[in-house]
Amino acid sequence: MTTLEILRRAKEAKGAMALAGPDVKDRALSAMAEALEAQAPAILAANALDVEAARGAVSEVMLDRLALDQGRIHGMAQGVREVAALPDPVGLVLRREVRPNGLVIEKTAVPMGVVAIIYESRPNVTSDAAALALKAGSACVLRCGKEARRSAAAIAAALREGLSAAGLPQHALGLVEDATRQSARELMTASGLVDLLIPRGGAGLIRACVDQATVPVIETGTGICHIYVDKDADLDMALDIMDNAKCSRPSVCNAAEVCLVHREIAPAFLPRLRERLVDERAARGLPPVELRLDGEAAAVIPGTPAGPDDFDTEFLDYILAVKVVDGVDGACAHIAAHSTGHSEAVVTRDEETARRFTALVDSAAVYWNASTRFTDGGVFGLGCEMGISTQRLHARGPMGLAELCSYKYVVRGTGQVR
């Protein structure tokens, strides 16, 4: 089936999805979760083929993002169940006004219609995106990267079983298996068929969608996330946060890519940072972090000299750019110049420094004494997320059900005329 045929069938399903009540959608989601677990052998077999084909062509970190196991499939199913358990956003009255002439005006949440998602090689996005879009009353059309195409097809097949079990049209969930750039361009330019396009992936994919799309796009973010260690930081806390933000899962968008260190504590902190992220990890047989250091940091500890692009790169790997700054204002100025607007953190015991940092840093999530790794729909209580929006219009930060709805004004009268 061609991309346009998939989109037309999804548009045909819009009405059925808009009319589906909360109970019907929740039954479908529960059946989708059960089907994921029941079809785990087929999904794992397809994923094994994807992983084998990608081995040697992508990094080990990216291979980890692609690989599934029984536990990850269970996690995908659990994510779908968590979405089913969330309150239904459709029909929620956001504001109600009764005018002097008796008109009742209700600003009401409604489905987007057809939501298209272009994403790269993370198979779990297939179930996350489908669950959120369908719970929000929309049809959805998914297009994954070529590395995950077999996995995505097997997952989508299981999810469609759940839709059918609840009496909803299977073509409310479409999967574009053509992984060429042509299919991406067709989604970007399908005016009248796509009501919202959401790209999830690297900077190149997102920029292509923003630049080329003729349909509405929500810009999700590459994550050049910064952690600023202030002169008044608890250094043990700062090391724990830095270790978690960089090393717990370096291939995700909320992992830290840059550490900014106040000049006054650089001589004390940087050697401990190197010991924690490089020496101790190597001694435990873990991948050490490559530290890419600016001139001042390099005068304190050994590492790789930072290149001209290192403070503007989402490494998604065990690499950390390190810079010494003269204080909170210097940290904020650096972030303003280099951040992608995703997530930034300050580690300090000084409340005024924290207040200044959180006021000046213009990112979707700003942390005080916590890891950037918390920027996640599930952690924020939204269920599994559609992505992290780094724009300011309509949606910002983790995008859950509310962000996948639009609204319209439903006006009730008793014969009023103007």
Coordinates of C-alpha atoms in Angstrom, one line a residue:
M1 CA 0.0 0.0 0.0
T2 CA 1.4 3.4 -0.9
T3 CA 1.9 6.2 1.6
L4 CA -1.0 8.2 0.2
E5 CA -3.3 5.2 0.3
I6 CA -2.4 4.6 4.0
L7 CA -3.1 8.3 4.7
R8 CA -6.5 8.2 2.9
R9 CA -7.6 5.1 4.9
A10 CA -6.5 6.8 8.1
K11 CA -8.6 9.8 7.2
E12 CA -11.5 7.6 6.7
A13 CA -11.1 6.3 10.2
K14 CA -11.1 9.7 11.8
G15 CA -14.8 9.8 12.3
A16 CA -14.9 6.4 14.1
M17 CA -12.0 7.4 16.4
A18 CA -13.6 10.8 17.2
L19 CA -16.9 9.0 18.1
A20 CA -15.2 6.2 20.2
G21 CA -16.0 6.7 23.8
P22 CA -13.5 6.3 26.6
D23 CA -14.6 2.7 27.4
V24 CA -14.1 1.6 23.7
K25 CA -10.7 3.2 23.5
D26 CA -9.6 1.7 26.8
R27 CA -10.8 -1.7 25.7
A28 CA -8.8 -1.4 22.5
L29 CA -5.7 -0.3 24.4
S30 CA -6.0 -3.2 26.8
A31 CA -6.3 -5.6 23.9
M32 CA -3.3 -4.0 22.2
A33 CA -1.2 -4.6 25.3
E34 CA -2.3 -8.2 25.5
A35 CA -1.6 -8.7 21.8
L36 CA 2.0 -7.3 22.2
E37 CA 2.7 -9.8 24.9
A38 CA 1.0 -12.7 23.0
Q39 CA 2.9 -11.8 19.8
A40 CA 6.3 -11.4 21.6
P41 CA 7.9 -14.4 19.8
A42 CA 7.1 -12.9 16.4
I43 CA 8.2 -9.5 17.5
L44 CA 11.5 -10.7 18.9
A45 CA 12.2 -12.8 15.7
A46 CA 11.6 -9.7 13.5
N47 CA 13.8 -7.6 15.9
A48 CA 16.6 -10.1 15.7
L49 CA 16.7 -9.7 12.0
D50 CA 16.8 -5.9 12.3
V51 CA 19.6 -6.1 14.9
E52 CA 21.7 -8.5 12.8
A53 CA 21.3 -6.3 9.7
A54 CA 22.3 -3.2 11.7
R55 CA 25.3 -4.7 13.5
G56 CA 28.5 -3.1 12.4
A57 CA 26.6 -0.3 10.6
V58 CA 25.6 1.6 13.8
S59 CA 27.3 2.1 17.1
E60 CA 26.8 -0.3 20.1
V61 CA 24.8 2.5 21.9
M62 CA 22.4 2.9 18.9
L63 CA 22.2 -0.9 18.6
D64 CA 21.0 -1.0 22.2
R65 CA 18.2 1.4 21.2
L66 CA 17.1 -0.9 18.5
A67 CA 17.3 -4.2 20.4
L68 CA 14.2 -5.7 22.1
D69 CA 13.9 -8.5 24.7
Q70 CA 11.1 -9.9 26.6
G71 CA 11.4 -7.3 29.3
R72 CA 11.3 -4.4 26.9
I73 CA 8.2 -5.9 25.2
H74 CA 6.6 -6.2 28.6
G75 CA 7.5 -2.6 29.3
M76 CA 5.9 -1.5 26.0
A77 CA 2.7 -3.4 26.9
Q78 CA 2.8 -1.8 30.4
G79 CA 3.1 1.6 28.8
V80 CA 0.0 1.0 26.7
R81 CA -1.9 -0.1 29.8
E82 CA -0.7 3.1 31.6
V83 CA -2.1 5.2 28.8
A84 CA -5.4 3.3 29.0
A85 CA -5.6 4.1 32.7
L86 CA -5.2 7.9 32.1
P87 CA -8.2 10.2 32.0
D88 CA -9.7 10.6 28.5
P89 CA -8.8 14.1 27.3
V90 CA -11.4 14.2 24.5
G91 CA -14.5 16.3 25.4
L92 CA -12.9 18.0 28.4
V93 CA -14.3 21.5 28.8
L94 CA -11.2 23.7 29.1
R95 CA -13.2 26.9 29.8
R96 CA -16.9 27.7 30.0
E97 CA -18.6 31.1 29.6
V98 CA -22.3 32.0 29.9
R99 CA -22.8 35.2 28.1
P100 CA -25.4 37.9 29.0
N101 CA -27.6 36.8 26.1
G102 CA -27.7 33.2 27.4
L103 CA -25.2 31.6 25.0
V104 CA -23.2 28.9 26.7
I105 CA -19.7 28.8 25.2
E106 CA -17.4 25.9 26.0
K107 CA -13.8 25.6 24.9
T108 CA -13.7 21.8 24.4
A109 CA -10.7 19.4 23.8
V110 CA -11.1 17.5 20.5
P111 CA -8.9 15.0 18.6
M112 CA -6.3 16.3 16.2
G113 CA -7.6 14.0 13.4
V114 CA -4.7 12.2 11.6
V115 CA -1.4 12.3 13.4
A116 CA 1.7 11.3 11.5
I117 CA 4.9 10.3 13.3
I118 CA 8.3 10.0 11.6
Y119 CA 10.8 8.3 13.9
E120 CA 14.1 6.5 13.7
S121 CA 15.2 3.2 15.0
R122 CA 13.5 2.8 18.4
P123 CA 10.8 0.1 18.0
N124 CA 9.1 1.0 21.3
V125 CA 8.0 4.3 19.7
T126 CA 5.7 2.3 17.6
S127 CA 3.5 1.3 20.5
D128 CA 4.0 4.5 22.5
A129 CA 2.9 6.7 19.7
A130 CA 0.0 4.6 18.6
A131 CA -1.3 4.3 22.2
L132 CA -1.2 8.0 22.8
A133 CA -2.7 9.0 19.4
L134 CA -5.5 6.5 19.7
K135 CA -6.4 7.4 23.3
A136 CA -6.5 11.0 22.2
G137 CA -9.1 10.0 19.6
S138 CA -7.0 10.3 16.5
A139 CA -6.0 8.0 13.7
C140 CA -2.2 7.7 13.4
V141 CA 0.2 6.9 10.6
L142 CA 3.7 5.8 11.6
R143 CA 6.9 5.7 9.6
C144 CA 10.0 4.3 11.2
G145 CA 13.7 4.2 10.2
K146 CA 14.9 1.4 8.0
E147 CA 16.8 -0.3 10.7
A148 CA 13.6 -1.0 12.7
R149 CA 11.2 -1.7 9.8
R150 CA 10.7 -5.4 10.6
S151 CA 10.3 -4.8 14.3
A152 CA 7.8 -2.0 13.7
A153 CA 5.8 -4.1 11.3
A154 CA 5.4 -6.9 13.8
I155 CA 4.5 -4.5 16.6
A156 CA 1.9 -2.7 14.4
A157 CA 0.4 -6.1 13.4
A158 CA -0.1 -6.9 17.1
L159 CA -1.6 -3.5 17.9
R160 CA -4.1 -3.8 15.0
E161 CA -5.4 -7.0 16.6
G162 CA -6.3 -5.0 19.6
L163 CA -8.1 -2.4 17.6
S164 CA -10.2 -5.0 15.9
A165 CA -11.0 -6.7 19.2
A166 CA -12.6 -3.5 20.3
G167 CA -14.5 -2.9 17.1
L168 CA -12.4 -0.1 15.9
P169 CA -11.1 0.1 12.3
Q170 CA -7.6 -1.4 11.8
H171 CA -6.6 1.4 9.4
A172 CA -6.8 3.9 12.3
L173 CA -3.2 2.7 12.8
G174 CA -1.2 2.9 9.6
L175 CA 2.4 1.9 9.1
V176 CA 4.5 3.2 6.2
E177 CA 7.0 0.4 5.5
D178 CA 8.7 2.4 2.7
A179 CA 11.8 3.8 4.5
T180 CA 12.9 5.9 1.6
R181 CA 13.1 9.7 1.7
Q182 CA 10.2 9.8 -0.7
S183 CA 7.8 8.4 1.8
A184 CA 9.0 11.0 4.4
R185 CA 8.4 13.8 1.9
E186 CA 4.9 12.5 1.1
L187 CA 4.0 12.6 4.8
M188 CA 5.5 16.1 5.1
T189 CA 3.5 17.4 2.2
A190 CA 0.2 15.6 2.6
S191 CA -1.9 18.7 3.1
G192 CA -5.5 17.7 3.7
L193 CA -4.5 14.2 4.9
V194 CA -2.2 14.9 7.8
D195 CA -3.4 17.2 10.6
L196 CA -0.3 17.1 12.6
L197 CA 3.2 15.8 11.9
I198 CA 5.6 14.9 14.7
P199 CA 9.2 14.0 13.9
R200 CA 11.2 12.0 16.5
G201 CA 14.8 11.5 15.9
G202 CA 18.1 13.3 15.2
A203 CA 18.7 16.9 14.2
G204 CA 18.7 16.1 10.5
L205 CA 15.3 14.5 10.5
I206 CA 13.7 17.2 12.6
R207 CA 15.3 20.0 10.5
A208 CA 14.1 18.4 7.3
C209 CA 10.5 18.2 8.6
V210 CA 10.6 21.8 9.9
D211 CA 12.0 23.1 6.6
Q212 CA 10.1 21.0 4.1
A213 CA 6.7 20.3 5.6
T214 CA 3.6 21.9 4.3
V215 CA 1.5 20.3 7.1
P216 CA 1.5 21.4 10.7
V217 CA 4.7 20.2 12.6
I218 CA 5.6 20.1 16.2
E219 CA 9.4 20.3 16.5
T220 CA 10.7 17.7 18.9
G221 CA 14.1 18.2 20.3
T222 CA 17.6 17.1 19.9
G223 CA 18.9 17.2 23.4
I224 CA 22.1 19.1 23.9
C225 CA 21.5 19.1 27.6
H226 CA 23.7 21.0 30.0
I227 CA 24.5 20.6 33.7
Y228 CA 26.0 23.6 35.5
V229 CA 28.0 22.8 38.7
D230 CA 28.0 26.0 40.7
K231 CA 30.6 27.1 43.3
D232 CA 28.1 26.4 46.0
A233 CA 27.3 22.9 44.8
D234 CA 27.4 19.8 47.0
L235 CA 30.2 18.1 45.0
D236 CA 29.1 14.5 45.9
M237 CA 25.6 15.4 44.7
A238 CA 27.0 16.9 41.5
L239 CA 29.0 13.8 40.7
D240 CA 25.9 11.5 41.3
I241 CA 23.8 13.7 39.0
M242 CA 26.5 14.0 36.4
D243 CA 27.1 10.2 36.4
N244 CA 23.4 9.5 36.0
A245 CA 22.7 12.2 33.4
K246 CA 25.6 11.1 31.2
C247 CA 26.0 7.3 31.8
S248 CA 22.6 5.8 32.7
R249 CA 21.5 5.8 29.1
P250 CA 23.7 8.0 26.9
S251 CA 21.7 7.3 23.7
V252 CA 18.6 9.2 24.8
C253 CA 17.7 12.8 24.2
N254 CA 17.6 13.7 27.9
A255 CA 21.2 12.6 28.6
A256 CA 23.6 15.3 29.4
E257 CA 26.1 16.3 26.7
V258 CA 27.8 19.3 28.4
C259 CA 29.1 19.9 31.9
L260 CA 29.7 23.6 32.8
V261 CA 31.8 24.1 36.0
H262 CA 32.2 27.3 38.0
R263 CA 35.8 28.5 37.9
E264 CA 36.2 28.6 41.7
I265 CA 35.5 24.9 42.2
A266 CA 37.0 23.5 38.9
P267 CA 40.4 22.5 40.6
A268 CA 38.4 20.4 43.2
F269 CA 35.6 19.1 41.0
L270 CA 37.2 18.2 37.7
P271 CA 39.7 15.6 39.0
R272 CA 36.8 13.9 40.8
L273 CA 34.7 14.1 37.7
R274 CA 37.4 12.4 35.7
E275 CA 37.9 9.8 38.4
R276 CA 34.2 9.0 38.5
L277 CA 33.4 9.0 34.8
V278 CA 36.6 7.7 33.4
D279 CA 38.9 5.8 35.8
E280 CA 36.2 4.2 38.0
R281 CA 34.1 3.1 35.0
A282 CA 37.2 1.7 33.2
A283 CA 38.2 -0.2 36.4
R284 CA 34.7 -1.8 36.5
G285 CA 34.8 -2.8 32.9
L286 CA 32.3 -0.2 31.8
P287 CA 32.8 2.2 28.9
P288 CA 34.7 5.2 30.1
V289 CA 33.5 8.7 29.2
E290 CA 35.6 10.6 26.8
L291 CA 36.0 14.1 28.2
R292 CA 36.3 16.9 25.6
L293 CA 37.8 19.8 27.5
D294 CA 38.0 23.5 26.8
G295 CA 41.3 25.2 27.5
E296 CA 40.7 25.9 31.2
A297 CA 39.4 22.4 32.0
A298 CA 42.4 20.9 30.0
A299 CA 44.8 22.8 32.3
V300 CA 43.3 20.9 35.3
I301 CA 42.8 17.4 34.0
P302 CA 43.9 15.3 31.0
G303 CA 41.4 14.7 28.2
T304 CA 40.6 15.4 24.6
P305 CA 40.8 19.0 23.5
A306 CA 37.3 20.2 22.6
G307 CA 36.8 20.9 18.9
P308 CA 34.9 23.8 17.4
D309 CA 31.7 21.7 17.2
D310 CA 31.8 19.8 20.5
F311 CA 29.6 22.2 22.4
D312 CA 27.0 22.0 19.6
T313 CA 26.8 18.3 19.2
E314 CA 24.3 15.7 20.6
F315 CA 26.8 12.9 21.0
L316 CA 24.3 10.2 22.2
D317 CA 27.4 8.3 23.3
Y318 CA 29.9 8.2 26.2
I319 CA 31.3 11.6 25.3
L320 CA 31.0 14.7 27.5
A321 CA 32.0 18.3 26.6
V322 CA 33.4 20.2 29.6
K323 CA 33.8 23.9 30.0
V324 CA 34.8 26.2 32.8
V325 CA 32.6 29.3 33.3
D326 CA 32.8 32.3 35.5
G327 CA 29.5 31.8 37.3
V328 CA 25.8 31.4 36.8
D329 CA 25.5 34.2 34.2
G330 CA 28.4 32.7 32.2
A331 CA 26.7 29.3 32.3
C332 CA 23.3 30.8 31.2
A333 CA 25.0 32.7 28.4
H334 CA 26.7 29.6 27.1
I335 CA 23.4 27.6 27.3
A336 CA 21.6 30.4 25.4
A337 CA 24.2 30.2 22.7
H338 CA 24.4 26.4 22.4
S339 CA 21.3 24.7 23.9
T340 CA 18.6 23.1 21.8
G341 CA 16.0 24.1 24.4
H342 CA 15.5 20.6 25.8
S343 CA 16.7 20.1 29.4
E344 CA 19.2 21.9 31.6
A345 CA 20.2 21.6 35.2
V346 CA 21.9 23.6 37.9
V347 CA 23.6 22.0 41.0
T348 CA 23.8 24.5 43.8
R349 CA 22.9 25.0 47.5
D350 CA 22.3 28.7 46.9
E351 CA 18.7 29.5 46.3
E352 CA 19.3 32.8 44.6
T353 CA 21.7 31.2 42.1
A354 CA 19.0 28.5 41.4
R355 CA 16.3 31.1 41.0
R356 CA 18.5 33.1 38.5
F357 CA 19.4 30.0 36.5
T358 CA 15.8 28.8 36.3
A359 CA 14.6 32.3 35.3
L360 CA 17.2 32.9 32.6
V361 CA 17.5 29.4 31.0
D362 CA 14.8 29.1 28.3
S363 CA 14.4 25.4 27.9
A364 CA 11.4 23.0 28.1
A365 CA 12.6 21.6 31.4
V366 CA 14.9 23.3 33.9
Y367 CA 16.2 21.4 36.9
W368 CA 17.6 22.4 40.3
N369 CA 19.7 19.6 42.0
A370 CA 18.3 16.8 39.8
S371 CA 19.3 14.8 36.7
T372 CA 18.1 15.8 33.2
R373 CA 17.2 12.2 32.7
F374 CA 13.8 12.9 34.3
T375 CA 12.5 14.7 31.3
D376 CA 10.1 11.9 30.2
G377 CA 6.3 11.6 29.9
G378 CA 6.1 8.6 32.2
V379 CA 8.2 10.3 34.9
F380 CA 6.1 13.5 34.6
G381 CA 2.9 11.5 35.1
L382 CA 1.7 11.8 31.5
G383 CA 2.0 8.1 30.5
C384 CA 4.3 7.3 27.7
E385 CA 5.2 10.3 25.6
M386 CA 5.0 11.2 22.0
G387 CA 8.2 13.2 22.2
I388 CA 9.8 16.2 23.9
S389 CA 8.7 19.4 22.2
T390 CA 11.3 22.2 22.3
Q391 CA 9.1 24.8 20.6
R392 CA 6.9 27.3 22.5
L393 CA 3.6 27.0 20.6
H394 CA 0.9 24.6 21.6
A395 CA 3.1 22.0 23.2
R396 CA 6.3 22.2 25.2
G397 CA 8.3 19.5 27.0
P398 CA 7.0 15.9 27.2
M399 CA 4.0 15.6 25.0
G400 CA 1.2 13.5 26.5
L401 CA -2.5 13.2 25.8
A402 CA -3.4 16.8 26.4
E403 CA -0.8 18.0 23.9
L404 CA -2.2 15.6 21.2
C405 CA -5.6 17.4 21.4
S406 CA -6.7 20.5 19.7
Y407 CA -9.9 22.4 20.8
K408 CA -13.0 24.0 19.4
Y409 CA -15.7 26.1 20.8
V410 CA -19.0 24.4 21.3
V411 CA -21.7 27.0 21.6
R412 CA -25.2 26.2 22.9
G413 CA -28.1 28.6 22.4
T414 CA -31.9 28.9 22.6
G415 CA -32.5 30.7 19.4
Q416 CA -30.3 33.7 19.8
V417 CA -29.5 35.8 16.7
R418 CA -27.0 38.6 16.2

